[in-house]
Amino acid sequence: MSQAALNIYRDWLLRNRVQWLKRGRLPPLLSERYERLSQKIAFKVASALRKIPYLWRLAPPNHLDRPSRLRRYVFAWAVNEVSGRYRKFYTESD
């Protein structure tokens, strides 16, 4: 994801934080530091699990199997962005 798209995505997350809280869910943290730290810890735990007999099955095959907490909602954001562009295009052309 480009830096410009990431900034737009973060703004979208910030604008929609109330929606998560209304649904009883915690919104994702927007901190890059938290993101890097959590990925580093997850990688180390997965590496350790792969070395232990019987527990290696608990480790994900690669880090792309599960998106990070911040990037978990990228698809919803993309759909929202595209639908907004379509809406804008069709209201301007009418």
Short mmCIF file of C-alpha atoms in Angstrom, two decimals:
data_model
loop_
_atom_site.label_atom_id
_atom_site.label_comp_id
_atom_site.label_asym_id
_atom_site.label_seq_id
_atom_site.Cartn_x
_atom_site.Cartn_y
_atom_site.Cartn_z
CA MET A 1 0.00 0.00 0.00
CA SER A 2 1.42 3.37 -0.95
CA GLN A 3 1.96 6.01 1.72
CA ALA A 4 -0.77 8.21 0.21
CA ALA A 5 -3.29 5.34 0.27
CA LEU A 6 -2.24 4.44 3.81
CA ASN A 7 -2.86 8.02 4.93
CA ILE A 8 -6.33 8.03 3.32
CA TYR A 9 -7.05 4.65 4.93
CA ARG A 10 -5.98 5.93 8.36
CA ASP A 11 -8.21 8.99 7.95
CA TRP A 12 -11.12 6.67 7.09
CA LEU A 13 -10.42 4.56 10.18
CA LEU A 14 -10.30 7.68 12.31
CA ARG A 15 -13.61 8.98 10.91
CA ASN A 16 -15.32 5.62 11.50
CA ARG A 17 -14.04 4.85 15.03
CA VAL A 18 -17.47 5.57 16.51
CA GLN A 19 -19.01 2.87 14.29
CA TRP A 20 -16.78 0.21 15.88
CA LEU A 21 -17.66 1.38 19.37
CA LYS A 22 -21.40 1.40 18.56
CA ARG A 23 -21.09 -2.24 17.50
CA GLY A 24 -19.24 -3.17 20.68
CA ARG A 25 -15.87 -3.61 18.97
CA LEU A 26 -12.54 -1.93 19.53
CA PRO A 27 -11.28 0.10 16.57
CA PRO A 28 -7.80 -0.69 15.29
CA LEU A 29 -4.88 1.25 16.72
CA LEU A 30 -3.40 3.69 14.23
CA SER A 31 0.11 3.66 15.66
CA GLU A 32 2.92 2.59 13.31
CA ARG A 33 5.03 1.74 16.35
CA TYR A 34 2.39 -0.66 17.67
CA GLU A 35 2.05 -2.18 14.20
CA ARG A 36 5.79 -2.86 13.87
CA LEU A 37 6.07 -4.21 17.41
CA SER A 38 3.10 -6.56 17.09
CA GLN A 39 4.37 -7.92 13.76
CA LYS A 40 7.83 -8.46 15.23
CA ILE A 41 6.41 -10.34 18.22
CA ALA A 42 4.11 -12.45 16.01
CA PHE A 43 7.05 -13.37 13.77
CA LYS A 44 9.19 -14.42 16.74
CA VAL A 45 6.38 -16.49 18.29
CA ALA A 46 5.72 -18.20 14.95
CA SER A 47 9.43 -18.92 14.53
CA ALA A 48 9.60 -20.45 18.01
CA LEU A 49 6.47 -22.56 17.43
CA ARG A 50 7.91 -24.01 14.21
CA LYS A 51 10.83 -25.42 16.21
CA ILE A 52 8.72 -27.23 18.81
CA PRO A 53 7.37 -30.68 17.93
CA TYR A 54 3.56 -30.86 17.70
CA LEU A 55 3.24 -27.10 18.19
CA TRP A 56 4.61 -26.24 14.74
CA ARG A 57 1.07 -26.70 13.41
CA LEU A 58 -0.11 -23.67 15.40
CA ALA A 59 2.26 -21.34 13.56
CA PRO A 60 0.85 -19.71 10.42
CA PRO A 61 2.61 -20.84 7.21
CA ASN A 62 3.52 -17.22 6.45
CA HIS A 63 2.81 -13.75 7.81
CA LEU A 64 0.39 -12.97 4.97
CA ASP A 65 -2.14 -15.56 6.17
CA ARG A 66 -3.60 -13.12 8.64
CA PRO A 67 -3.55 -9.36 8.13
CA SER A 68 -2.33 -7.11 10.88
CA ARG A 69 -4.87 -5.40 13.11
CA LEU A 70 -4.45 -2.13 11.21
CA ARG A 71 -4.83 -3.70 7.76
CA ARG A 72 -7.72 -5.99 8.62
CA TYR A 73 -10.28 -3.51 7.29
CA VAL A 74 -8.58 -2.56 4.00
CA PHE A 75 -11.24 -4.31 1.91
CA ALA A 76 -14.09 -2.45 3.64
CA TRP A 77 -12.23 0.81 3.10
CA ALA A 78 -11.64 0.04 -0.58
CA VAL A 79 -15.32 -0.76 -1.15
CA ASN A 80 -16.29 2.46 0.63
CA GLU A 81 -13.86 4.49 -1.50
CA VAL A 82 -15.03 2.97 -4.79
CA SER A 83 -18.72 3.33 -3.96
CA GLY A 84 -18.10 6.97 -3.07
CA ARG A 85 -16.37 7.56 -6.41
CA TYR A 86 -19.21 5.89 -8.31
CA ARG A 87 -21.77 7.92 -6.39
CA LYS A 88 -19.88 11.14 -7.16
CA PHE A 89 -19.51 10.24 -10.85
CA TYR A 90 -23.17 9.40 -11.33
CA THR A 91 -24.48 12.45 -9.48
CA GLU A 92 -22.23 14.73 -11.57
CA SER A 93 -23.28 13.15 -14.88
CA ASP A 94 -27.04 13.48 -14.20
#
